[in-house]
mmCIF file of C-alpha atoms in Angstrom:
data_model
loop_
_atom_site.group_PDB
_atom_site.id
_atom_site.type_symbol
_atom_site.label_atom_id
_atom_site.label_comp_id
_atom_site.label_asym_id
_atom_site.label_seq_id
_atom_site.Cartn_x
_atom_site.Cartn_y
_atom_site.Cartn_z
ATOM 1 C CA MET A 1 26.426 56.337 -26.306
ATOM 2 C CA ARG A 2 26.547 60.135 -25.788
ATOM 3 C CA LEU A 3 26.611 62.109 -28.914
ATOM 4 C CA ALA A 4 26.881 65.944 -29.558
ATOM 5 C CA TYR A 5 26.323 67.983 -32.673
ATOM 6 C CA PHE A 6 27.140 71.782 -32.961
ATOM 7 C CA GLY A 7 25.717 73.931 -35.836
ATOM 8 C CA ASP A 8 27.237 76.002 -38.460
ATOM 9 C CA VAL A 9 30.377 77.827 -36.945
ATOM 10 C CA VAL A 10 30.368 81.341 -38.153
ATOM 11 C CA GLY A 11 33.775 83.242 -38.148
ATOM 12 C CA LYS A 12 36.032 84.060 -35.260
ATOM 13 C CA PRO A 13 33.369 84.272 -32.497
ATOM 14 C CA GLY A 14 32.024 80.876 -33.456
ATOM 15 C CA ARG A 15 35.358 79.311 -33.641
ATOM 16 C CA ALA A 16 36.092 80.711 -30.112
ATOM 17 C CA ALA A 17 32.792 79.358 -28.720
ATOM 18 C CA VAL A 18 33.752 75.872 -30.010
ATOM 19 C CA LEU A 19 37.324 75.871 -29.064
ATOM 20 C CA ASP A 20 36.735 77.439 -25.501
ATOM 21 C CA ASN A 21 33.810 75.184 -24.645
ATOM 22 C CA LEU A 22 34.105 71.873 -26.317
ATOM 23 C CA PRO A 23 36.961 70.380 -24.234
ATOM 24 C CA GLY A 24 35.089 70.965 -21.013
ATOM 25 C CA LEU A 25 31.740 69.756 -22.495
ATOM 26 C CA ARG A 26 33.474 66.568 -23.789
ATOM 27 C CA ARG A 27 34.669 65.805 -20.265
ATOM 28 C CA ASP A 28 31.542 66.923 -18.262
ATOM 29 C CA LEU A 29 29.169 65.200 -20.556
ATOM 30 C CA ALA A 30 31.363 62.165 -21.103
ATOM 31 C CA LEU A 31 30.710 62.536 -24.906
ATOM 32 C CA ASP A 32 31.708 59.673 -26.998
ATOM 33 C CA PHE A 33 31.418 61.367 -30.379
ATOM 34 C CA VAL A 34 31.158 65.057 -31.521
ATOM 35 C CA VAL A 35 30.174 66.447 -34.967
ATOM 36 C CA VAL A 36 30.772 70.207 -35.779
ATOM 37 C CA ASN A 37 29.452 71.806 -38.959
ATOM 38 C CA GLY A 38 32.365 74.057 -39.991
ATOM 39 C CA GLU A 39 31.193 75.360 -43.362
ATOM 40 C CA ASN A 40 31.244 79.171 -42.276
ATOM 41 C CA ALA A 41 34.200 78.924 -39.980
ATOM 42 C CA ALA A 42 36.753 80.747 -42.191
ATOM 43 C CA GLY A 43 35.569 84.357 -42.099
ATOM 44 C CA GLY A 44 31.988 83.240 -42.655
ATOM 45 C CA PHE A 45 32.860 81.350 -45.947
ATOM 46 C CA GLY A 46 34.222 77.750 -45.905
ATOM 47 C CA LEU A 47 36.735 75.976 -43.991
ATOM 48 C CA THR A 48 40.494 75.817 -44.033
ATOM 49 C CA GLU A 49 42.812 72.912 -42.975
ATOM 50 C CA SER A 50 44.259 74.960 -40.086
ATOM 51 C CA ILE A 51 40.794 75.769 -38.518
ATOM 52 C CA ALA A 52 39.726 72.096 -39.073
ATOM 53 C CA ASN A 53 42.814 70.859 -37.209
ATOM 54 C CA ASP A 54 41.934 73.307 -34.337
ATOM 55 C CA PHE A 55 38.491 71.832 -34.113
ATOM 56 C CA PHE A 56 39.899 68.210 -34.139
ATOM 57 C CA GLN A 57 42.277 69.081 -31.334
ATOM 58 C CA ALA A 58 39.519 70.643 -29.272
ATOM 59 C CA GLY A 59 37.468 67.347 -29.414
ATOM 60 C CA ALA A 60 35.636 67.282 -32.577
ATOM 61 C CA ASP A 61 35.563 63.782 -34.185
ATOM 62 C CA CYS A 62 33.872 64.731 -37.494
ATOM 63 C CA LEU A 63 33.333 68.054 -39.433
ATOM 64 C CA THR A 64 30.544 68.646 -41.881
ATOM 65 C CA LEU A 65 30.171 71.168 -44.531
ATOM 66 C CA GLY A 66 27.333 72.388 -46.857
ATOM 67 C CA ASP A 67 26.689 74.772 -49.682
ATOM 68 C CA HIS A 68 29.893 76.773 -48.790
ATOM 69 C CA ALA A 69 31.936 73.643 -48.812
ATOM 70 C CA TRP A 70 34.374 74.938 -51.503
ATOM 71 C CA ASP A 71 34.583 78.635 -50.700
ATOM 72 C CA GLN A 72 38.101 78.101 -49.463
ATOM 73 C CA ARG A 73 39.785 76.441 -52.394
ATOM 74 C CA GLU A 74 42.228 74.491 -50.272
ATOM 75 C CA ALA A 75 39.145 72.451 -49.063
ATOM 76 C CA LEU A 76 39.069 70.731 -52.485
ATOM 77 C CA THR A 77 42.411 68.895 -51.717
ATOM 78 C CA PHE A 78 42.228 68.836 -47.916
ATOM 79 C CA ILE A 79 38.984 66.891 -47.926
ATOM 80 C CA GLU A 80 40.780 64.147 -50.061
ATOM 81 C CA ARG A 81 43.317 63.574 -47.318
ATOM 82 C CA GLU A 82 41.001 63.932 -44.379
ATOM 83 C CA PRO A 83 38.314 61.295 -43.911
ATOM 84 C CA ARG A 84 36.823 63.149 -40.893
ATOM 85 C CA LEU A 85 35.663 66.032 -43.109
ATOM 86 C CA LEU A 86 32.375 65.330 -44.968
ATOM 87 C CA ARG A 87 30.720 67.371 -47.751
ATOM 88 C CA PRO A 88 27.155 66.837 -48.961
ATOM 89 C CA LEU A 89 26.559 63.203 -50.168
ATOM 90 C CA ASN A 90 24.157 64.020 -52.852
ATOM 91 C CA TYR A 91 26.458 65.650 -55.509
ATOM 92 C CA PRO A 92 25.773 64.177 -58.933
ATOM 93 C CA ALA A 93 28.341 61.763 -60.084
ATOM 94 C CA ALA A 94 29.159 63.880 -63.062
ATOM 95 C CA ALA A 95 30.470 66.635 -60.687
ATOM 96 C CA ASN A 96 33.241 64.404 -59.552
ATOM 97 C CA ALA A 97 33.201 66.199 -56.261
ATOM 98 C CA PRO A 98 36.164 65.489 -53.976
ATOM 99 C CA GLY A 99 35.807 63.769 -50.623
ATOM 100 C CA LYS A 100 32.742 61.984 -49.562
ATOM 101 C CA GLY A 101 29.411 62.529 -47.852
ATOM 102 C CA ALA A 102 29.243 59.444 -45.465
ATOM 103 C CA HIS A 103 31.661 57.667 -43.271
ATOM 104 C CA VAL A 104 31.864 55.060 -40.505
ATOM 105 C CA PHE A 105 34.025 56.056 -37.538
ATOM 106 C CA VAL A 106 35.436 53.380 -35.389
ATOM 107 C CA LEU A 107 36.015 54.599 -31.694
ATOM 108 C CA ASP A 108 38.869 53.330 -29.552
ATOM 109 C CA ASP A 109 36.555 50.876 -27.718
ATOM 110 C CA GLY A 110 35.457 49.397 -31.048
ATOM 111 C CA ARG A 111 31.989 51.047 -31.228
ATOM 112 C CA ARG A 112 31.066 52.471 -34.574
ATOM 113 C CA VAL A 113 29.361 55.783 -35.517
ATOM 114 C CA GLY A 114 28.068 56.512 -38.905
ATOM 115 C CA VAL A 115 27.697 60.050 -40.148
ATOM 116 C CA VAL A 116 25.928 61.175 -43.232
ATOM 117 C CA GLN A 117 25.602 64.773 -44.671
ATOM 118 C CA LEU A 118 22.961 65.609 -47.098
ATOM 119 C CA GLN A 119 21.931 68.899 -48.637
ATOM 120 C CA GLY A 120 18.407 69.869 -49.467
ATOM 121 C CA ASN A 121 17.139 71.502 -52.573
ATOM 122 C CA VAL A 122 14.117 73.787 -51.691
ATOM 123 C CA PHE A 123 15.095 77.588 -51.745
ATOM 124 C CA MET A 124 18.784 76.565 -52.323
ATOM 125 C CA LYS A 125 20.772 78.189 -54.941
ATOM 126 C CA GLN A 126 22.932 75.136 -55.507
ATOM 127 C CA GLN A 127 20.751 72.224 -56.713
ATOM 128 C CA LEU A 128 21.994 68.766 -56.016
ATOM 129 C CA GLU A 129 20.455 65.369 -56.447
ATOM 130 C CA ASN A 130 17.445 64.071 -54.502
ATOM 131 C CA ALA A 131 18.661 63.907 -50.815
ATOM 132 C CA PHE A 132 16.064 61.312 -49.983
ATOM 133 C CA HIS A 133 17.367 58.807 -52.535
ATOM 134 C CA HIS A 134 20.851 59.363 -51.295
ATOM 135 C CA ALA A 135 19.772 59.005 -47.761
ATOM 136 C CA ASP A 136 18.351 55.451 -48.539
ATOM 137 C CA HIS A 137 21.612 54.335 -50.070
ATOM 138 C CA ALA A 138 23.766 55.549 -47.151
ATOM 139 C CA LEU A 139 21.430 54.212 -44.444
ATOM 140 C CA ASP A 140 21.103 50.811 -46.256
ATOM 141 C CA ASN A 141 24.927 50.586 -46.291
ATOM 142 C CA MET A 142 25.388 51.361 -42.593
ATOM 143 C CA PRO A 143 22.313 49.911 -40.845
ATOM 144 C CA LEU A 144 21.863 51.022 -37.307
ATOM 145 C CA GLY A 145 22.287 48.305 -34.788
ATOM 146 C CA VAL A 146 24.120 46.151 -37.364
ATOM 147 C CA ALA A 147 26.958 48.064 -39.031
ATOM 148 C CA VAL A 148 26.955 50.886 -36.746
ATOM 149 C CA ASP A 149 26.090 51.573 -33.000
ATOM 150 C CA ALA A 150 24.951 55.114 -33.649
ATOM 151 C CA LEU A 151 24.158 56.972 -36.842
ATOM 152 C CA ILE A 152 23.916 60.935 -37.247
ATOM 153 C CA VAL A 153 22.331 62.591 -40.297
ATOM 154 C CA ASP A 154 23.179 66.334 -40.972
ATOM 155 C CA MET A 155 20.493 67.686 -43.234
ATOM 156 C CA HIS A 156 21.838 71.000 -44.529
ATOM 157 C CA CYS A 157 19.071 73.128 -46.093
ATOM 158 C CA GLU A 158 16.868 76.174 -46.024
ATOM 159 C CA ALA A 159 13.347 74.851 -45.804
ATOM 160 C CA THR A 160 12.078 73.516 -42.389
ATOM 161 C CA SER A 161 9.602 71.421 -44.113
ATOM 162 C CA GLU A 162 12.387 69.552 -46.159
ATOM 163 C CA LYS A 163 14.270 69.126 -42.848
ATOM 164 C CA MET A 164 11.297 67.708 -41.072
ATOM 165 C CA ALA A 165 10.442 65.413 -43.900
ATOM 166 C CA MET A 166 13.930 63.973 -43.728
ATOM 167 C CA GLY A 167 13.616 63.506 -40.040
ATOM 168 C CA HIS A 168 10.522 61.426 -40.375
ATOM 169 C CA TYR A 169 11.947 59.644 -43.528
ATOM 170 C CA CYS A 170 14.928 58.450 -41.418
ATOM 171 C CA ASP A 171 12.949 57.797 -38.318
ATOM 172 C CA GLY A 172 13.772 54.242 -37.099
ATOM 173 C CA ARG A 173 17.068 54.192 -39.076
ATOM 174 C CA ALA A 174 19.079 56.850 -37.410
ATOM 175 C CA SER A 175 19.995 57.905 -33.885
ATOM 176 C CA LEU A 176 19.766 61.663 -34.747
ATOM 177 C CA VAL A 177 18.638 63.765 -37.725
ATOM 178 C CA VAL A 178 19.586 67.438 -37.172
ATOM 179 C CA GLY A 179 19.201 70.351 -39.516
ATOM 180 C CA SER A 180 21.849 72.930 -40.311
ATOM 181 C CA HIS A 181 22.262 75.908 -42.566
ATOM 182 C CA THR A 182 19.586 78.411 -41.229
ATOM 183 C CA HIS A 183 21.640 79.488 -38.186
ATOM 184 C CA VAL A 184 18.779 79.892 -35.827
ATOM 185 C CA PRO A 185 18.140 77.079 -33.084
ATOM 186 C CA THR A 186 14.642 75.696 -33.232
ATOM 187 C CA ALA A 187 12.616 74.623 -30.182
ATOM 188 C CA ASP A 188 11.343 71.334 -31.493
ATOM 189 C CA LEU A 189 13.821 68.804 -30.098
ATOM 190 C CA MET A 190 12.114 65.498 -29.789
ATOM 191 C CA ILE A 191 12.272 61.770 -30.165
ATOM 192 C CA LEU A 192 10.300 60.636 -33.166
ATOM 193 C CA GLU A 193 7.822 57.711 -33.275
ATOM 194 C CA ASN A 194 10.405 55.071 -34.150
ATOM 195 C CA GLY A 195 13.242 56.215 -31.880
ATOM 196 C CA THR A 196 15.119 58.820 -33.842
ATOM 197 C CA GLY A 197 16.189 62.122 -32.187
ATOM 198 C CA TYR A 198 15.308 65.173 -34.162
ATOM 199 C CA GLN A 199 15.901 68.969 -34.305
ATOM 200 C CA THR A 200 14.982 71.149 -37.289
ATOM 201 C CA ASP A 201 18.052 73.304 -36.807
ATOM 202 C CA ALA A 202 20.729 73.083 -34.133
ATOM 203 C CA GLY A 203 21.465 76.894 -34.588
ATOM 204 C CA MET A 204 24.861 78.561 -35.376
ATOM 205 C CA CYS A 205 28.017 78.805 -33.221
ATOM 206 C CA GLY A 206 28.598 82.501 -33.590
ATOM 207 C CA ASP A 207 27.519 86.148 -32.571
ATOM 208 C CA TYR A 208 23.688 86.487 -32.284
ATOM 209 C CA ASP A 209 23.855 90.227 -32.193
ATOM 210 C CA SER A 210 23.782 89.842 -36.013
ATOM 211 C CA VAL A 211 21.803 88.711 -38.894
ATOM 212 C CA ILE A 212 22.507 84.964 -38.934
ATOM 213 C CA GLY A 213 25.991 85.605 -37.900
ATOM 214 C CA MET A 214 26.794 88.499 -40.168
ATOM 215 C CA GLN A 215 27.214 92.162 -39.328
ATOM 216 C CA LYS A 216 23.583 93.385 -39.110
ATOM 217 C CA ASP A 217 23.829 96.898 -40.604
ATOM 218 C CA ASN A 218 24.772 95.456 -44.061
ATOM 219 C CA SER A 219 21.957 92.982 -43.974
ATOM 220 C CA ILE A 220 19.397 95.662 -42.817
ATOM 221 C CA ASN A 221 20.464 98.098 -45.455
ATOM 222 C CA ARG A 222 19.936 95.436 -48.196
ATOM 223 C CA PHE A 223 16.487 94.584 -46.954
ATOM 224 C CA ALA A 224 15.541 98.126 -46.492
ATOM 225 C CA THR A 225 16.868 99.544 -49.840
ATOM 226 C CA GLN A 226 16.765 96.447 -52.067
ATOM 227 C CA LEU A 227 20.307 97.609 -53.111
ATOM 228 C CA PRO A 228 23.588 95.544 -53.073
ATOM 229 C CA GLY A 229 25.740 96.386 -50.172
ATOM 230 C CA ASP A 230 29.245 95.601 -48.964
ATOM 231 C CA ARG A 231 30.468 92.041 -48.883
ATOM 232 C CA TYR A 232 28.989 90.208 -46.019
ATOM 233 C CA ALA A 233 31.391 89.861 -42.930
ATOM 234 C CA PRO A 234 30.879 87.989 -39.623
ATOM 235 C CA ALA A 235 29.641 89.871 -36.532
ATOM 236 C CA LEU A 236 32.522 89.938 -34.019
ATOM 237 C CA GLY A 237 30.843 90.101 -30.585
ATOM 238 C CA GLU A 238 30.850 87.155 -28.138
ATOM 239 C CA GLY A 239 29.835 83.977 -29.719
ATOM 240 C CA THR A 240 27.183 81.518 -28.555
ATOM 241 C CA LEU A 241 27.882 77.692 -28.822
ATOM 242 C CA CYS A 242 24.731 76.103 -30.096
ATOM 243 C CA GLY A 243 24.187 72.350 -30.483
ATOM 244 C CA VAL A 244 22.238 69.237 -29.482
ATOM 245 C CA PHE A 245 23.124 66.446 -27.055
ATOM 246 C CA VAL A 246 21.725 62.981 -27.531
ATOM 247 C CA GLU A 247 22.038 59.930 -25.437
ATOM 248 C CA THR A 248 21.295 56.572 -27.256
ATOM 249 C CA ASP A 249 20.304 53.083 -26.108
ATOM 250 C CA ASP A 250 23.218 50.699 -26.319
ATOM 251 C CA LYS A 251 21.212 47.891 -27.616
ATOM 252 C CA THR A 252 19.225 49.657 -30.382
ATOM 253 C CA GLY A 253 21.131 52.891 -31.242
ATOM 254 C CA PHE A 254 17.944 54.829 -30.790
ATOM 255 C CA ALA A 255 17.662 58.132 -28.876
ATOM 256 C CA ARG A 256 16.498 57.945 -25.321
ATOM 257 C CA ARG A 257 17.328 61.516 -24.380
ATOM 258 C CA ILE A 258 17.842 64.766 -26.317
ATOM 259 C CA GLU A 259 18.529 68.235 -25.047
ATOM 260 C CA PRO A 260 19.873 71.511 -26.391
ATOM 261 C CA ILE A 261 23.325 72.838 -25.740
ATOM 262 C CA ARG A 262 23.720 76.733 -25.560
ATOM 263 C CA MET A 263 26.742 78.393 -23.856
ATOM 264 C CA GLY A 264 27.886 81.961 -23.907
ATOM 265 C CA GLY A 265 26.780 85.060 -25.860
ATOM 266 C CA ARG A 266 23.249 86.350 -25.946
ATOM 267 C CA LEU A 267 21.100 83.300 -25.871
ATOM 268 C CA ALA A 268 19.753 81.750 -22.657
ATOM 269 C CA ALA A 269 22.146 79.073 -21.423
ATOM 270 C CA SER A 270 21.212 75.440 -21.564
ATOM 271 C CA VAL A 271 23.613 72.700 -20.656
ATOM 272 C CA PRO A 272 22.468 69.074 -20.082
ATOM 273 C CA ALA A 273 23.159 67.553 -16.849
ATOM 274 C CA GLY A 274 26.033 65.113 -16.770
#
């Protein structure tokens, strides 16, 4: 099976990078399933139903969120109607969070893909329940090679150590564990010891002439003066599409190939051979 995951979409440049490039990539790479993290797609903060539908029409099968899940209030109701939209799984039960954080998707040919979204706690303002405990529950409920033919885990958090720990924790139980949230693509794509593909952060889809997708002058001023500045707003230059491509073994569901995807904008291009 051929899978692709695209990191946090930031504002209009990120949306354009996805919408302009995903249909062709889906065709050229013969992608079976695509996940897009859309939590910063609406002006840098959250996701709207209209934007989500644009991504689905362009070829996304699943959209994940993160700590900005509810920045657009309509997401609180849209997520209840849209099973293809996932928020972090590890909200406490007492929060009564709408939607869900894990889902099994059935493809037209009958193959099944599980997607799990988790949010870490290290350096995060929003503290959720232990992501590792929730990972156990989700992976036990959709065992790779039994209940699903492929399984993707989106680990949304700040600390690289927490992401890497989750990768090793899920090794042998997932096709891909990929990090999101920090908006910078890491160079550590690999297949772990027990067959799980891994990347600490897929990077953002957005304008890299920025500070993690936001207009750089405001961020620089805040760091330089320690004073609050204007409200953050997305940088508006040409966006780069950033993600990861994984090809799995049909018998086991484990990764046998993992490569970066980068197209457009300021970063060096990298497109897997078809």
